[in-house]
Coordinates of C-alpha atoms in Angstrom, one line a residue:
Chain A
M1 CA -10.7 60.4 5.3
A2 CA -13.6 58.8 7.0
L3 CA -17.1 60.2 7.3
K4 CA -18.2 61.7 10.6
A5 CA -21.6 60.7 12.1
S6 CA -22.0 64.2 13.4
E7 CA -21.8 65.6 9.8
L8 CA -23.8 62.9 8.0
K9 CA -27.6 62.6 7.8
V10 CA -30.2 60.3 6.3
G11 CA -30.8 61.2 2.7
D12 CA -27.2 62.3 2.0
V13 CA -26.0 61.2 -1.4
Y14 CA -22.6 60.7 -3.1
E15 CA -22.3 60.0 -6.8
E16 CA -19.3 59.2 -9.0
Q17 CA -18.9 58.1 -12.6
V18 CA -16.9 54.9 -12.3
A19 CA -16.7 53.8 -16.0
T20 CA -16.6 55.8 -19.2
N21 CA -17.0 54.1 -22.5
L22 CA -16.1 50.8 -20.9
S23 CA -13.6 49.0 -23.1
R24 CA -13.3 45.3 -24.1
T25 CA -9.7 45.7 -22.9
Q26 CA -10.8 46.6 -19.4
I27 CA -13.0 43.5 -19.4
V28 CA -10.0 41.4 -20.4
Q29 CA -8.0 43.2 -17.7
Y30 CA -10.6 42.2 -15.1
A31 CA -10.6 38.6 -16.4
G32 CA -6.9 38.4 -15.9
A33 CA -6.9 40.1 -12.5
S34 CA -9.8 38.1 -11.0
G35 CA -9.0 34.8 -12.7
D36 CA -12.6 34.6 -14.1
Y37 CA -11.9 33.6 -17.7
M38 CA -15.5 32.9 -18.6
P39 CA -15.5 33.3 -22.4
L40 CA -18.8 35.2 -22.3
H41 CA -16.8 38.2 -21.2
S42 CA -13.8 38.0 -23.5
D43 CA -14.6 35.8 -26.5
E44 CA -16.9 37.5 -29.0
V45 CA -17.2 34.3 -31.1
Y46 CA -18.3 32.2 -28.2
A47 CA -20.6 34.8 -26.8
R48 CA -22.4 35.2 -30.1
E49 CA -22.4 31.7 -31.6
I50 CA -22.6 29.5 -28.6
A51 CA -24.3 31.6 -25.9
G52 CA -26.6 33.6 -28.2
Y53 CA -25.7 37.0 -26.9
P54 CA -25.1 40.1 -29.1
G55 CA -21.4 40.0 -28.0
V56 CA -19.2 40.0 -24.9
F57 CA -20.4 41.8 -21.8
A58 CA -18.7 42.7 -18.5
H59 CA -18.4 40.5 -15.5
G60 CA -21.0 41.5 -12.9
M61 CA -18.1 41.6 -10.5
L62 CA -16.4 44.2 -12.6
S63 CA -19.4 46.5 -12.1
M64 CA -19.5 45.7 -8.4
G65 CA -15.7 46.4 -8.2
A66 CA -16.1 49.7 -10.1
T67 CA -19.0 50.6 -7.8
G68 CA -16.8 49.9 -4.9
V69 CA -14.5 52.7 -6.1
M70 CA -17.3 55.2 -5.4
L71 CA -17.9 53.6 -2.0
T72 CA -14.4 53.6 -0.7
N73 CA -13.7 57.1 -2.2
W74 CA -16.7 58.3 -0.1
V75 CA -16.5 56.3 3.2
G76 CA -12.8 56.0 3.4
D77 CA -10.2 53.2 3.2
G78 CA -11.0 50.1 5.2
R79 CA -14.3 51.5 6.5
L80 CA -16.8 49.2 4.8
T81 CA -18.2 46.4 7.0
K82 CA -20.7 45.0 4.5
Y83 CA -21.2 45.4 0.8
S84 CA -23.7 43.5 -1.4
A85 CA -25.0 43.8 -4.9
R86 CA -27.6 42.3 -7.2
F87 CA -26.8 42.3 -10.9
T88 CA -29.9 43.6 -12.5
R89 CA -28.8 44.2 -16.1
Q90 CA -25.8 43.4 -18.2
V91 CA -23.0 45.9 -18.8
W92 CA -21.8 46.2 -22.4
P93 CA -18.6 47.5 -24.0
G94 CA -19.2 51.3 -24.5
D95 CA -21.3 51.7 -21.4
D96 CA -20.8 54.5 -18.9
L97 CA -21.4 53.6 -15.2
I98 CA -22.6 56.1 -12.6
A99 CA -22.5 54.8 -9.1
K100 CA -24.5 56.4 -6.3
A101 CA -24.9 55.8 -2.6
T102 CA -27.6 57.2 -0.3
V103 CA -27.6 57.2 3.5
T104 CA -30.7 55.3 4.7
E105 CA -29.9 55.0 8.4
I106 CA -27.2 55.9 10.9
H107 CA -27.0 53.8 14.1
E108 CA -24.6 52.2 16.5
E109 CA -23.2 48.8 15.9
D110 CA -20.5 47.0 18.0
G111 CA -19.7 50.3 19.7
H112 CA -19.3 52.3 16.5
Q113 CA -21.5 54.7 14.6
V114 CA -22.3 53.1 11.2
A115 CA -24.1 54.3 8.1
E116 CA -26.4 52.1 6.1
L117 CA -26.2 52.9 2.4
D118 CA -28.4 52.1 -0.5
V119 CA -26.2 51.6 -3.6
V120 CA -27.3 51.9 -7.2
T121 CA -25.3 52.0 -10.3
V122 CA -26.9 53.0 -13.6
N123 CA -25.7 53.0 -17.2
Q124 CA -25.8 56.0 -19.6
D125 CA -29.5 55.4 -20.2
D126 CA -30.2 55.6 -16.5
Q127 CA -31.0 51.8 -16.4
P128 CA -29.8 50.2 -13.1
V129 CA -27.1 47.6 -13.5
I130 CA -26.5 47.1 -9.8
N131 CA -28.8 47.4 -6.8
G132 CA -26.9 47.0 -3.6
K133 CA -26.4 47.9 0.0
A134 CA -23.4 48.8 2.1
T135 CA -22.5 49.5 5.7
A136 CA -19.7 51.8 6.6
R137 CA -18.0 52.6 10.0
L138 CA -18.1 56.3 10.8
D139 CA -16.1 58.5 13.1
A140 CA -18.1 60.0 16.0
Chain B
M1 CA -16.7 21.6 1.7
A2 CA -13.6 22.6 -0.3
E3 CA -10.5 24.2 1.1
F4 CA -7.4 25.9 -0.4
T5 CA -4.8 28.6 0.5
F6 CA -4.8 32.1 -1.1
P7 CA -1.5 33.8 -0.6
V8 CA -2.1 37.5 -1.1
D9 CA 0.6 39.5 -2.8
G10 CA 1.0 43.2 -3.5
S11 CA 1.2 42.9 -7.3
Q12 CA -2.1 41.0 -7.5
I13 CA -3.8 43.8 -5.4
M14 CA -2.4 46.4 -7.7
L15 CA -3.5 44.6 -10.9
F16 CA -6.9 44.0 -9.4
A17 CA -7.4 47.6 -8.4
R18 CA -6.4 48.7 -11.9
S19 CA -8.8 46.3 -13.5
V20 CA -11.8 47.8 -11.7
G21 CA -10.6 51.4 -12.5
D22 CA -9.5 52.2 -9.0
A23 CA -6.7 54.8 -8.9
N24 CA -6.4 55.0 -5.1
P25 CA -2.7 54.7 -4.2
I26 CA -3.5 52.8 -1.1
Y27 CA -3.6 49.7 -3.3
Y28 CA 0.0 50.0 -4.6
D29 CA 2.0 52.8 -2.9
E30 CA 3.4 51.7 0.4
E31 CA 4.8 55.1 1.3
Y32 CA 1.4 56.7 0.7
A33 CA -0.4 53.9 2.4
K34 CA 1.6 54.4 5.6
T35 CA -0.1 57.8 6.0
T36 CA -3.6 56.4 5.8
E37 CA -5.8 55.0 8.6
P38 CA -5.1 51.3 7.7
G39 CA -1.3 52.2 7.8
G40 CA -0.3 50.1 4.8
V41 CA -1.4 48.7 1.5
I42 CA -4.8 46.9 1.7
A43 CA -7.0 45.2 -0.9
P44 CA -10.0 46.8 -2.5
P45 CA -13.5 45.6 -1.4
T46 CA -14.1 42.9 -4.1
F47 CA -10.5 41.6 -4.2
V48 CA -11.2 38.2 -2.7
Q49 CA -12.6 37.2 -6.2
A50 CA -8.9 36.9 -7.2
S51 CA -8.7 33.8 -4.9
S52 CA -10.2 31.9 -7.9
Q53 CA -6.6 31.9 -9.3
Y54 CA -5.6 29.5 -6.5
D55 CA -8.8 27.4 -6.4
P56 CA -7.7 24.1 -7.8
K57 CA -11.2 23.3 -9.0
F58 CA -12.2 26.7 -10.4
P59 CA -14.1 25.8 -13.6
L60 CA -13.7 29.2 -15.5
R61 CA -9.9 28.9 -16.0
P62 CA -8.3 27.0 -18.9
R63 CA -6.4 23.9 -17.8
I64 CA -3.0 23.3 -19.5
G65 CA -3.4 20.4 -22.0
E66 CA -7.2 20.2 -21.7
P67 CA -9.8 21.4 -24.1
W68 CA -11.4 24.7 -23.3
F69 CA -15.0 25.6 -23.9
G70 CA -14.2 29.0 -25.4
S71 CA -13.4 29.5 -29.1
G72 CA -10.4 28.4 -31.1
K73 CA -10.8 26.8 -34.6
E74 CA -14.4 26.4 -33.7
A75 CA -16.8 28.6 -31.7
T76 CA -16.3 26.2 -28.7
G77 CA -13.4 23.9 -28.0
I78 CA -15.6 21.2 -26.5
K79 CA -17.0 18.5 -28.8
P80 CA -20.8 18.4 -28.9
K81 CA -22.3 15.8 -26.7
E82 CA -24.7 13.1 -28.2
K83 CA -28.0 14.6 -29.2
S84 CA -30.9 13.5 -27.0
A85 CA -34.6 13.7 -27.9
G86 CA -35.9 17.2 -27.9
D87 CA -32.5 18.7 -27.7
G88 CA -32.4 19.8 -31.3
E89 CA -28.8 20.6 -32.1
K90 CA -27.8 21.6 -28.6
K91 CA -24.2 22.8 -28.8
S92 CA -21.8 21.9 -26.1
G93 CA -20.5 24.7 -23.9
G94 CA -24.2 25.7 -23.7
D95 CA -24.6 24.7 -20.0
N96 CA -21.7 27.0 -19.0
A97 CA -23.1 29.7 -21.3
R98 CA -26.4 29.8 -19.3
M99 CA -24.6 30.4 -16.0
L100 CA -24.6 33.9 -14.7
H101 CA -23.8 35.7 -11.4
A102 CA -27.0 37.0 -9.8
E103 CA -25.8 38.5 -6.5
Q104 CA -22.8 38.9 -4.3
Q105 CA -22.5 39.8 -0.6
Y106 CA -19.4 40.5 1.5
V107 CA -19.0 40.9 5.2
Y108 CA -15.6 42.5 6.1
H109 CA -14.0 41.6 9.4
K110 CA -10.4 42.7 8.9
P111 CA -8.5 44.4 6.0
I112 CA -6.6 42.1 3.6
R113 CA -2.9 43.0 3.3
P114 CA 0.0 41.8 1.1
G115 CA 1.6 38.8 2.8
D116 CA -1.6 37.4 4.2
K117 CA -2.0 33.7 3.7
L118 CA -5.7 33.2 3.7
T119 CA -7.4 29.8 4.1
V120 CA -10.5 29.7 1.9
T121 CA -13.3 27.3 2.6
T122 CA -16.5 27.1 0.5
K123 CA -19.7 25.4 1.2
K124 CA -23.0 25.2 -0.7
G125 CA -25.9 27.2 0.5
N126 CA -29.5 27.2 -0.6
T127 CA -30.9 26.4 -4.1
W128 CA -34.2 27.7 -5.4
E129 CA -36.1 28.1 -8.7
K130 CA -38.0 31.1 -10.2
E131 CA -39.8 31.8 -13.4
G132 CA -38.1 34.7 -15.0
R133 CA -39.4 37.2 -17.5
R134 CA -36.2 37.6 -19.4
G135 CA -34.4 34.3 -18.9
G136 CA -37.0 31.5 -18.8
T137 CA -36.8 29.1 -15.7
M138 CA -34.0 30.3 -13.5
T139 CA -32.2 28.1 -11.0
F140 CA -30.4 30.0 -8.2
S141 CA -27.7 28.5 -6.0
E142 CA -25.8 30.0 -3.2
V143 CA -22.1 29.4 -2.2
V144 CA -20.7 30.7 1.0
T145 CA -16.9 31.3 1.2
E146 CA -15.0 32.1 4.3
Y147 CA -11.5 33.7 4.2
R148 CA -9.5 33.2 7.4
D149 CA -6.0 34.4 8.3
E150 CA -3.2 32.4 9.9
S151 CA -4.5 33.0 13.4
G152 CA -7.8 31.5 12.2
D153 CA -9.7 34.8 12.4
L154 CA -12.3 35.6 9.8
V155 CA -11.2 38.2 7.3
V156 CA -14.0 38.2 4.8
T157 CA -17.2 36.2 4.4
A158 CA -18.5 36.1 0.9
T159 CA -21.8 34.8 -0.4
S160 CA -22.3 34.3 -4.1
V161 CA -25.6 33.6 -5.8
G162 CA -25.3 32.1 -9.2
V163 CA -28.2 31.6 -11.6
T164 CA -28.6 29.2 -14.5
T165 CA -31.1 30.6 -17.0
G166 CA -33.3 28.6 -19.4
K167 CA -32.2 30.7 -22.3
A168 CA -30.0 33.7 -23.1
V169 CA -31.2 36.7 -21.1
S170 CA -33.1 39.0 -23.4
Q171 CA -32.1 42.6 -23.6
D172 CA -35.4 44.4 -23.2

């Protein structure tokens, strides 16, 4: 289901929890599916002893992918025209992720109504892990 | 500029959707997908990342028969390079360990569907430096990737910003 421009207004918010107690296994799953086998994300020994991190952490792109679940659940399938994210903080095993989109503008683009969205994903301590933006095509 | 082909198949879309925690059946159930606006299975928004599986030069994939910088008997499978003055006991694998993804942008032109054969071209964008609070001197570099279908139409444009940090990013 797509959103309707007539029923949407600036300031509208949609929020969804997109990860709960994030597991090392899901990080490995993402490594396999994406092909990004960077050992920082799946190899505890390497992450600690070579890279100097407390342990493995999630791919930024796993958080962006999980945040995308919230976006497509809200704006509908195939409705995103743009999506960008800055990775502001690492995501660790055990983290919860809550993704939120806020409408900042509704306007016409290439003959369609579109919504500009501010996107932020926070962890269980309310610290932002992703700051992003998205644009979605709306129904009239 | 590098170029390779990314054949999109349904199983890869399903596995990718699972890995980001997306239960939407449009990513694996053809019967359901027929009832949706796109009218068939499509790929989730960040799916083009999976093209790295087909990138012959992708550095973050172990190569058969070659040493890998992750751990095995030792914490890294790459032998330490010669020490140079001021390096202390710099361990190899360290350069890769300082490499992180800072930002990712996508522009979507068409949905990606199973059976698509995408031509992937990458070119380097800008490079810049910044003094960071948590990671020392940070060097940013941009890579722009275009995904085109067999008619030559743009499907997705992706811009990735990578950062090499001076030290491990502190957690405070």
